[in-house]
PDB file of C-alpha atoms in Angstrom:
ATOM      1  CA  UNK A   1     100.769  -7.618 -91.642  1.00 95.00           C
ATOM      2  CA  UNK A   2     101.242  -4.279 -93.221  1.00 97.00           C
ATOM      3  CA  UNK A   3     100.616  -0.851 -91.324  1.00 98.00           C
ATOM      4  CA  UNK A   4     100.587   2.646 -92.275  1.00 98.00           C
ATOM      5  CA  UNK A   5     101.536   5.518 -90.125  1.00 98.00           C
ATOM      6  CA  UNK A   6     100.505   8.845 -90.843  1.00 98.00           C
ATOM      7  CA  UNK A   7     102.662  11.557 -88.194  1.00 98.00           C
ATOM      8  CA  UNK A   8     101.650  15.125 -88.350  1.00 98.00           C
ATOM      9  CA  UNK A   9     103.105  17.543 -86.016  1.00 97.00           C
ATOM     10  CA  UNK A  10     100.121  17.836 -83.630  1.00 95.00           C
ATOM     11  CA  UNK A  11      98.339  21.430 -82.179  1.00 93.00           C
ATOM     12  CA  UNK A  12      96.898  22.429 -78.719  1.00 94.00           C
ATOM     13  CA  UNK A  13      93.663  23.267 -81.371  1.00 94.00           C
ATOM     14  CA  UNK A  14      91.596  20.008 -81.178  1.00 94.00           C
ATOM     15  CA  UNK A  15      89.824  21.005 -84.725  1.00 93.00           C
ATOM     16  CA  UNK A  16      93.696  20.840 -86.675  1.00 94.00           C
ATOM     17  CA  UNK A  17      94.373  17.945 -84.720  1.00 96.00           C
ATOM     18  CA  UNK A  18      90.787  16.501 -86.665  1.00 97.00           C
ATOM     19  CA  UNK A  19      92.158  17.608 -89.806  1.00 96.00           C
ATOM     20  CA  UNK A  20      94.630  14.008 -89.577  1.00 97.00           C
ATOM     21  CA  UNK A  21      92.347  11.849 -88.387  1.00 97.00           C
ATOM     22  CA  UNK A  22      89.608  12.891 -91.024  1.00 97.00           C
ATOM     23  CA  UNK A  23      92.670  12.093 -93.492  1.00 97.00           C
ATOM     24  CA  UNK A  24      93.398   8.812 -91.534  1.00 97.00           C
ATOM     25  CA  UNK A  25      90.096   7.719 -92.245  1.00 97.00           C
ATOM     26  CA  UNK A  26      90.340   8.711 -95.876  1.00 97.00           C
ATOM     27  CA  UNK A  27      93.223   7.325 -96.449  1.00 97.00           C
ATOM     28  CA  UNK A  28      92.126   4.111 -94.577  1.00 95.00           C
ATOM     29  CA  UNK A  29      89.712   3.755 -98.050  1.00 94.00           C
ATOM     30  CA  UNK A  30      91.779   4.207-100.542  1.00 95.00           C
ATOM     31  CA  UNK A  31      94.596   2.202 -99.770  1.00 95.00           C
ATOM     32  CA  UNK A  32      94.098  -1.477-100.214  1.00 90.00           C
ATOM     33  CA  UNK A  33      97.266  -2.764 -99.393  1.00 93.00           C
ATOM     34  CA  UNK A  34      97.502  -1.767 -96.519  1.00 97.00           C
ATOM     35  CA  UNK A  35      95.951  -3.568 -93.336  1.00 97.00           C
ATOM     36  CA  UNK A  36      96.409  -1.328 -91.085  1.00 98.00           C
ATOM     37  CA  UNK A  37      96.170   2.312 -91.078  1.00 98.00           C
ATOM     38  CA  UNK A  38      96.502   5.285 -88.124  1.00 98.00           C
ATOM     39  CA  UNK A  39      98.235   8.018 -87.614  1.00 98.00           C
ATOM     40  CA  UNK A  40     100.402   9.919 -84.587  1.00 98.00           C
ATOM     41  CA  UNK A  41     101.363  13.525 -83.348  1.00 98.00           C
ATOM     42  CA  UNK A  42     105.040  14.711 -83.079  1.00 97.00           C
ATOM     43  CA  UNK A  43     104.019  16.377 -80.016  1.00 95.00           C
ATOM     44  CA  UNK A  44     101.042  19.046 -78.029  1.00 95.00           C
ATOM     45  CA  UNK A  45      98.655  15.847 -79.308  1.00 95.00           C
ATOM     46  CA  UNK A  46      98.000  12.223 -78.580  1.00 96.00           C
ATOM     47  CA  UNK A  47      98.690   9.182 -79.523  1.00 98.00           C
ATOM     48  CA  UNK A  48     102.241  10.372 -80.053  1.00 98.00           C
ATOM     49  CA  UNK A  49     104.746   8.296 -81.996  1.00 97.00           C
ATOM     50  CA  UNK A  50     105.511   5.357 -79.651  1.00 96.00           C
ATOM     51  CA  UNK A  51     101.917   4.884 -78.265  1.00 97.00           C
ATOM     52  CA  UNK A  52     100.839   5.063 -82.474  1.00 98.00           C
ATOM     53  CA  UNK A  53     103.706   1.883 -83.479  1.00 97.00           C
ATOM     54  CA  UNK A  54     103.127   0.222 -80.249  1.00 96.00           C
ATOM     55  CA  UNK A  55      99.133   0.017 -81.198  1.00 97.00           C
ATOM     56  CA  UNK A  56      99.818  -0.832 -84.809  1.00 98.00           C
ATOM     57  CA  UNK A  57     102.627  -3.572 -83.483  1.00 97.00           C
ATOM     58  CA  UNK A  58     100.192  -4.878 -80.523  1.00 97.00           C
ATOM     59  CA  UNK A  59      97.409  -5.199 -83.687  1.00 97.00           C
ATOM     60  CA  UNK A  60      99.935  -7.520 -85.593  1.00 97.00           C
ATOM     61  CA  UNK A  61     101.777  -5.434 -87.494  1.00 97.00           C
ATOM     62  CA  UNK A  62     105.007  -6.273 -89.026  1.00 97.00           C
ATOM     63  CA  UNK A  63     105.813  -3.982 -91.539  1.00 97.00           C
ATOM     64  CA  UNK A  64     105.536  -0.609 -90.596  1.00 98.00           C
ATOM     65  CA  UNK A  65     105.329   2.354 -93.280  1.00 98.00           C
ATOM     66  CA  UNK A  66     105.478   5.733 -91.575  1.00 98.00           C
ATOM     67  CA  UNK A  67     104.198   8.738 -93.819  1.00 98.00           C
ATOM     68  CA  UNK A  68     105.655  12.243 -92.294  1.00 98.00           C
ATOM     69  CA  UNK A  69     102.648  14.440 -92.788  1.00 98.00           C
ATOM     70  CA  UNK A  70     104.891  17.721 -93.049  1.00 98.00           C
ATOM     71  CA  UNK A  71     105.593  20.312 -96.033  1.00 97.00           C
ATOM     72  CA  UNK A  72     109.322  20.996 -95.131  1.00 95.00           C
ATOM     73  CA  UNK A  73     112.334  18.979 -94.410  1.00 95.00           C
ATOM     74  CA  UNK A  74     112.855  20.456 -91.352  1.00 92.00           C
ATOM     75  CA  UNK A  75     114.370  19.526 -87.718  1.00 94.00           C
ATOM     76  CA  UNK A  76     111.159  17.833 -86.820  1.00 95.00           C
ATOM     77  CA  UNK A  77     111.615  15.402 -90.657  1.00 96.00           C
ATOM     78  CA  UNK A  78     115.209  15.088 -90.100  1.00 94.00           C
ATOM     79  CA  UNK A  79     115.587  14.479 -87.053  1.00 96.00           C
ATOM     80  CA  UNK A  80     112.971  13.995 -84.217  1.00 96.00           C
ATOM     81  CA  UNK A  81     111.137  11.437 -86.226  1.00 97.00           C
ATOM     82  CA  UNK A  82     114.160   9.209 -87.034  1.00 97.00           C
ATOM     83  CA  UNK A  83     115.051   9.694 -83.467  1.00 97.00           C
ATOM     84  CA  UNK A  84     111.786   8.386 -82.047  1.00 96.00           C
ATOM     85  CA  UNK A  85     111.918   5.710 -84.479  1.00 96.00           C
ATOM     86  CA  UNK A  86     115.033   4.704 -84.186  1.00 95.00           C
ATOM     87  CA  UNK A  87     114.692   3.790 -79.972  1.00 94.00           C
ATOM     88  CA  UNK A  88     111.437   1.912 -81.252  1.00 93.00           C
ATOM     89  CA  UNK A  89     113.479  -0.416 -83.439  1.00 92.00           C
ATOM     90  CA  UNK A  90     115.871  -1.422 -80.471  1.00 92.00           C
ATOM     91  CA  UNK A  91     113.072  -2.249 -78.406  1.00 91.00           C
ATOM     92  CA  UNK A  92     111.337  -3.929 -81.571  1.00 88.00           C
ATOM     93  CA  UNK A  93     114.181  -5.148 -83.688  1.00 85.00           C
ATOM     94  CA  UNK A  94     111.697  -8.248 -85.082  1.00 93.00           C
ATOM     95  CA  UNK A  95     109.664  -5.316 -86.743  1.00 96.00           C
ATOM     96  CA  UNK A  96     110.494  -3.663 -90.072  1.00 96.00           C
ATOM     97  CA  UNK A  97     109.868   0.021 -89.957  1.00 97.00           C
ATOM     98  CA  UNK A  98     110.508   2.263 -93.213  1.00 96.00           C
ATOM     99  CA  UNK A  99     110.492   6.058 -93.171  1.00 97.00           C
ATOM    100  CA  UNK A 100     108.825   7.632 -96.742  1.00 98.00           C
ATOM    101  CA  UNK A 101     109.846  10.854 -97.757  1.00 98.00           C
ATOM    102  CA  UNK A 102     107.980  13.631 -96.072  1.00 98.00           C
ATOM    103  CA  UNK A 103     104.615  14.799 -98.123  1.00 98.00           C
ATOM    104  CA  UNK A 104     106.017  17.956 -99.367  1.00 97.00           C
ATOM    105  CA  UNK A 105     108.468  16.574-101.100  1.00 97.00           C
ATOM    106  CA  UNK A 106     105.679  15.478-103.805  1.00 96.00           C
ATOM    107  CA  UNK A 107     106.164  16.983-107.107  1.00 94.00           C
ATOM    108  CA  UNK A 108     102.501  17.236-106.787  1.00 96.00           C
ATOM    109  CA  UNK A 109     102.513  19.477-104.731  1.00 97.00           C
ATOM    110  CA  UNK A 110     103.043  22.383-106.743  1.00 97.00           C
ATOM    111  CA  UNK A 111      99.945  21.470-109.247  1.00 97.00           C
ATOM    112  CA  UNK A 112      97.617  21.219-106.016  1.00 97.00           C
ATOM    113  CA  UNK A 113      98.799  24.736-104.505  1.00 97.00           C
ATOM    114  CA  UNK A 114      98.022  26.010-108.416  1.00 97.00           C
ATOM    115  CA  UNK A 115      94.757  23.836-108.212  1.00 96.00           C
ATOM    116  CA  UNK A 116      94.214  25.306-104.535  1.00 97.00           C
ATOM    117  CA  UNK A 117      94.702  28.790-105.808  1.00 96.00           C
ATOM    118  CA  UNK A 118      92.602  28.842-108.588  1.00 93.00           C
ATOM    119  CA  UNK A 119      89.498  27.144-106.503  1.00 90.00           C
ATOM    120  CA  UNK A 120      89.146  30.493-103.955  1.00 77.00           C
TER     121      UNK A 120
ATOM    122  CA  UNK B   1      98.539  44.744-109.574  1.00 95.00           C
ATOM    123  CA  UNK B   2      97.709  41.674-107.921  1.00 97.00           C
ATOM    124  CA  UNK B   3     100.638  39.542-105.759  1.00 98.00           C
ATOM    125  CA  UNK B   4     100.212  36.268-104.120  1.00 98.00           C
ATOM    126  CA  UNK B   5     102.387  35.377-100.890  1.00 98.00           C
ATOM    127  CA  UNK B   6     102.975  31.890 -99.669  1.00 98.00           C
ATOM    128  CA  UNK B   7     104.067  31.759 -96.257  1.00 98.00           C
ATOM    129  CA  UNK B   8     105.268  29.216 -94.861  1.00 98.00           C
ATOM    130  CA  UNK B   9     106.718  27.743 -90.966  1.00 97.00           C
ATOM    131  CA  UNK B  10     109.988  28.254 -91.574  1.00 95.00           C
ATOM    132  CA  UNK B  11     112.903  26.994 -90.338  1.00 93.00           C
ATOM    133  CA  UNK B  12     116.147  26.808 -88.344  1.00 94.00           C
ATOM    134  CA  UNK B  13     117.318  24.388 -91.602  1.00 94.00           C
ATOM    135  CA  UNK B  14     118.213  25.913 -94.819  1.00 94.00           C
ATOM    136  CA  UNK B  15     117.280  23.264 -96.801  1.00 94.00           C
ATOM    137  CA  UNK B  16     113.974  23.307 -95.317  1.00 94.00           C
ATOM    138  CA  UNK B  17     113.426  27.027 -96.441  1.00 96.00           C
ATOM    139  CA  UNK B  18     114.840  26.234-100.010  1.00 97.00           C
ATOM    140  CA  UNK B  19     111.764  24.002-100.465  1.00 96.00           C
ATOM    141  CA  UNK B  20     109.421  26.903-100.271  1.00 97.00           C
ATOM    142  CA  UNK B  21     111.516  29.153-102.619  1.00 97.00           C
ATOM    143  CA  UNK B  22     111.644  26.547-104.905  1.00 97.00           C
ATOM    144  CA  UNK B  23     107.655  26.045-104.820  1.00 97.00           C
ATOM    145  CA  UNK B  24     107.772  29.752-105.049  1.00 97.00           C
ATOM    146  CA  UNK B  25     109.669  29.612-108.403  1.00 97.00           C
ATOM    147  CA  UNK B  26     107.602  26.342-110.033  1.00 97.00           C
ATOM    148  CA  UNK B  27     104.423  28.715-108.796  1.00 97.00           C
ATOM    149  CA  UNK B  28     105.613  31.988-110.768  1.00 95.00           C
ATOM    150  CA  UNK B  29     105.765  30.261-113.562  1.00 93.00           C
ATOM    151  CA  UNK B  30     102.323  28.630-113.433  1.00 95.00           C
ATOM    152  CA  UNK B  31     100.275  31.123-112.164  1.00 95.00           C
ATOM    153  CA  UNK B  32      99.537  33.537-114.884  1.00 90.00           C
ATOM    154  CA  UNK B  33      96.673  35.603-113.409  1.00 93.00           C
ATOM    155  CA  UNK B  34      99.554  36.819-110.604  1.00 97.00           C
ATOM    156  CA  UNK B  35     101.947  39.841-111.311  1.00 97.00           C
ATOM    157  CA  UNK B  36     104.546  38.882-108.309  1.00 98.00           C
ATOM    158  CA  UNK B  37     104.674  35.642-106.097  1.00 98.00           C
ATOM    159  CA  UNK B  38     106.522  35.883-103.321  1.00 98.00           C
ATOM    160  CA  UNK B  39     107.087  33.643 -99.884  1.00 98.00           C
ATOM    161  CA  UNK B  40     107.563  34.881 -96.355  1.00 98.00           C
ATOM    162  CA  UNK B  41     108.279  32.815 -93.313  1.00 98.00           C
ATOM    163  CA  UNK B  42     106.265  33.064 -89.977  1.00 97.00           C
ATOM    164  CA  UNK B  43     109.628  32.311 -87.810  1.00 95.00           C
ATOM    165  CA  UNK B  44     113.093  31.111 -87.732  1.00 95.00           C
ATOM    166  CA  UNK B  45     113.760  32.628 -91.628  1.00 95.00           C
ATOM    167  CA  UNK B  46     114.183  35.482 -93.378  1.00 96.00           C
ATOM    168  CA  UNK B  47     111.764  37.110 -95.301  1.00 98.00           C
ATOM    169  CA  UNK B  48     109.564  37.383 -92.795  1.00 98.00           C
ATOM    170  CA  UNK B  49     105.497  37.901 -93.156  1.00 97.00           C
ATOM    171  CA  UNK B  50     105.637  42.190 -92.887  1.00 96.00           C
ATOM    172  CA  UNK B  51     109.088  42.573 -94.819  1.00 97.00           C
ATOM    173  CA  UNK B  52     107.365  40.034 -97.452  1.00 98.00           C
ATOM    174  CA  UNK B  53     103.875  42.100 -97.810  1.00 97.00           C
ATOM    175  CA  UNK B  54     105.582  45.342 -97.563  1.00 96.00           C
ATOM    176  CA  UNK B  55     108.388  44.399-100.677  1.00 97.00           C
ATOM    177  CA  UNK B  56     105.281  43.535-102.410  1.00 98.00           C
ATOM    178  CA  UNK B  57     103.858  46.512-101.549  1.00 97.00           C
ATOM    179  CA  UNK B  58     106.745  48.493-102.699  1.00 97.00           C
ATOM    180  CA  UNK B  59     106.746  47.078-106.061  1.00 97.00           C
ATOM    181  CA  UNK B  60     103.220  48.104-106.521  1.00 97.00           C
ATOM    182  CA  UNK B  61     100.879  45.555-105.786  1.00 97.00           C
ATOM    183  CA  UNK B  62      97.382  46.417-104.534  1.00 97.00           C
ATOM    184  CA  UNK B  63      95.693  43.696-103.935  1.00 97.00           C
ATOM    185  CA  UNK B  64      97.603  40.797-101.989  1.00 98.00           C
ATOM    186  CA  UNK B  65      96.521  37.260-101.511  1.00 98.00           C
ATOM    187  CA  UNK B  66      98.361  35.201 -99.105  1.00 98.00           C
ATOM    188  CA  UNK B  67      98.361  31.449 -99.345  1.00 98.00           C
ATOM    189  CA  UNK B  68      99.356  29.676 -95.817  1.00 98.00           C
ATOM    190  CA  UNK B  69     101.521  26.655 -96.768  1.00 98.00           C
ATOM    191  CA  UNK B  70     100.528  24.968 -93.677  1.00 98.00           C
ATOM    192  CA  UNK B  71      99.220  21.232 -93.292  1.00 97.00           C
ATOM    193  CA  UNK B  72      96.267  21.843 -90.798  1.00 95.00           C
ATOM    194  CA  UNK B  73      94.428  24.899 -89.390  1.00 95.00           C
ATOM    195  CA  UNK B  74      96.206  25.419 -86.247  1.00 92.00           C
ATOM    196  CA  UNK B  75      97.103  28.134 -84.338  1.00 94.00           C
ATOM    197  CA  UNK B  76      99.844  29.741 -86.635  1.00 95.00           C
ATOM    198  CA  UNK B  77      97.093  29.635 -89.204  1.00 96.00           C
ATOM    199  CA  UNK B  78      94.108  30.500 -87.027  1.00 94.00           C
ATOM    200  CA  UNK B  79      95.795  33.091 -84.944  1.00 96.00           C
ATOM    201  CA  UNK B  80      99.183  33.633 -85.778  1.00 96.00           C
ATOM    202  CA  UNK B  81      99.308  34.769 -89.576  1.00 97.00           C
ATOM    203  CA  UNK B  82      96.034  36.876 -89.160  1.00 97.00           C
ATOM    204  CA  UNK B  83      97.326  38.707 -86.367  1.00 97.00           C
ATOM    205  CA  UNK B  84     100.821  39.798 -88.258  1.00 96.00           C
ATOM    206  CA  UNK B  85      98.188  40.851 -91.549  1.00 96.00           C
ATOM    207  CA  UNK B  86      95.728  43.017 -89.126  1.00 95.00           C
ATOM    208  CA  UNK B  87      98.706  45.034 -88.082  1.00 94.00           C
ATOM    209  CA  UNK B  88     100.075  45.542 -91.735  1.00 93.00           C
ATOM    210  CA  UNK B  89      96.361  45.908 -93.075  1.00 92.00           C
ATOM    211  CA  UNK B  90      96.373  49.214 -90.662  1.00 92.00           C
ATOM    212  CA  UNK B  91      99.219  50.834 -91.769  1.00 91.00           C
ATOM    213  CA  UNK B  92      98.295  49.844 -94.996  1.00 88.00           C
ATOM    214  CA  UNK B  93      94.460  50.849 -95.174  1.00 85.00           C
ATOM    215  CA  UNK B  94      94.570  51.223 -99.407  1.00 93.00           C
ATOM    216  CA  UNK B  95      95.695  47.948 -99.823  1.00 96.00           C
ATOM    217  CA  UNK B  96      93.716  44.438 -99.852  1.00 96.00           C
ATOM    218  CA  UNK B  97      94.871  41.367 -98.629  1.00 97.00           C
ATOM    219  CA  UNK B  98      93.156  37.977 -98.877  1.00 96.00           C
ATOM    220  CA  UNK B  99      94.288  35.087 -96.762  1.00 97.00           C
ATOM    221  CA  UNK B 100      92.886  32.179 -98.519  1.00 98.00           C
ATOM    222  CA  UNK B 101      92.355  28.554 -96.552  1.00 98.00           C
ATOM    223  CA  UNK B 102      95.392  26.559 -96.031  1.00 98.00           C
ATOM    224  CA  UNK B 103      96.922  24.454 -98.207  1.00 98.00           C
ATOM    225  CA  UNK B 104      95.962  21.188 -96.269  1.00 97.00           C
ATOM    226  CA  UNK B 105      92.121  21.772 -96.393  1.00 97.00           C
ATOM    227  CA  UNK B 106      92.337  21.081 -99.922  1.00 96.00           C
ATOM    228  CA  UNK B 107      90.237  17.576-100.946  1.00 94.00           C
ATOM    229  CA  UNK B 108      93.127  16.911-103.234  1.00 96.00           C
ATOM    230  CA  UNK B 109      95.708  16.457-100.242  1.00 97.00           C
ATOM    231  CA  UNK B 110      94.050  13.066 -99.756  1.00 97.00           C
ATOM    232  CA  UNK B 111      94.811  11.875-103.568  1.00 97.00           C
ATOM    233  CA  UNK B 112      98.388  13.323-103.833  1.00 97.00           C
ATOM    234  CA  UNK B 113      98.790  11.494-100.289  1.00 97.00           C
ATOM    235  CA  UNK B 114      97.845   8.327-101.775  1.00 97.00           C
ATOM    236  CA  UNK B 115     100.033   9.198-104.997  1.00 96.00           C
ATOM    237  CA  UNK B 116     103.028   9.495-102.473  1.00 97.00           C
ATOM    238  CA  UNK B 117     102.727   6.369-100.598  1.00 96.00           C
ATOM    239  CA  UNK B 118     102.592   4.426-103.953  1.00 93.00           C
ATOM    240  CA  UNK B 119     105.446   5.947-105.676  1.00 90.00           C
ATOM    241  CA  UNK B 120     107.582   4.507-102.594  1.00 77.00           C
TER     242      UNK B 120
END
């Protein structure tokens, strides 16, 4: 079983913490192959990280694909995610979990901030 | 003479800031209807938000519109980044600036989302 994770960095605002769950649900339509999808907060937001792989593990996952929502390759991209991910595999080492390059790092990007832009 | 400014977080990692220059550069040459394009960073880099307006200002732009390069509306967008324009919108009474959304409200996020996860 096959499970996306979507981790954003997570706000004390409730509504920008909405903004990833609306796209978790979107997200949860348009991708077929996966069977799972949910997302998790870096931190200030819940579920965080091991509470969001621990739900998709307890729900059967095996494969886990984990999608860092974030624009820059910063600290937080480079190195708290891998950390937090990294003590999960010890404790799970029968799971299979596989980092994706962080969102900004889409050459898309640049036509959606032109798109963006134009739409004001 | 019209200027856009992306800010962005910012960061302690150089690489991480070299991602918004070069979306900065891909954007100058894309966006025709703009006579400068600039960045800024709200912390941890250098230009920072009022040294970033006020170069823009000094090469004789008039009407600035700043594009936050943030992933959800928290409080560095909601708070944050309107607080550091109201103080450089008083000193600055003849000149307009106008913060559009940011970047992660836009509908296409969810599309270039599912664009990333398949190009894995």
């Amino acid at each position: 079983m096959k499970a996306l994770l979507i981790i954003a960095h997570g706000s004390r605002k409730a509504e920008s913490n909405q903004e990833t769950e609306s796209l978790t649900s979107k997200l949860k339509n348009k991708l077929n192959d996966f069977d799972l999808v949910a997302h998790a907060f870096l931190e200030l937001a819940k579920p965080d990280i091991a509470t969001g792989i621990n739900s998709l593990i307890e729900n059967g996952a095996k494969h886990i694909v984990v999608l860092p929502y974030f624009l820059a390759n910063g600290n937080h991209v480079a190195r708290d995610i891998p950390d937090e991910i990294a003590i999960i595999e010890q404790q799970a080492s029968d799971i299979q979990i596989e980092m994706l390059p962080h969102i900004g790092s889409s050459d898309s990007i640049v036509d959606l901030a032109v798109q963006h832009i134009a739409a004001r």
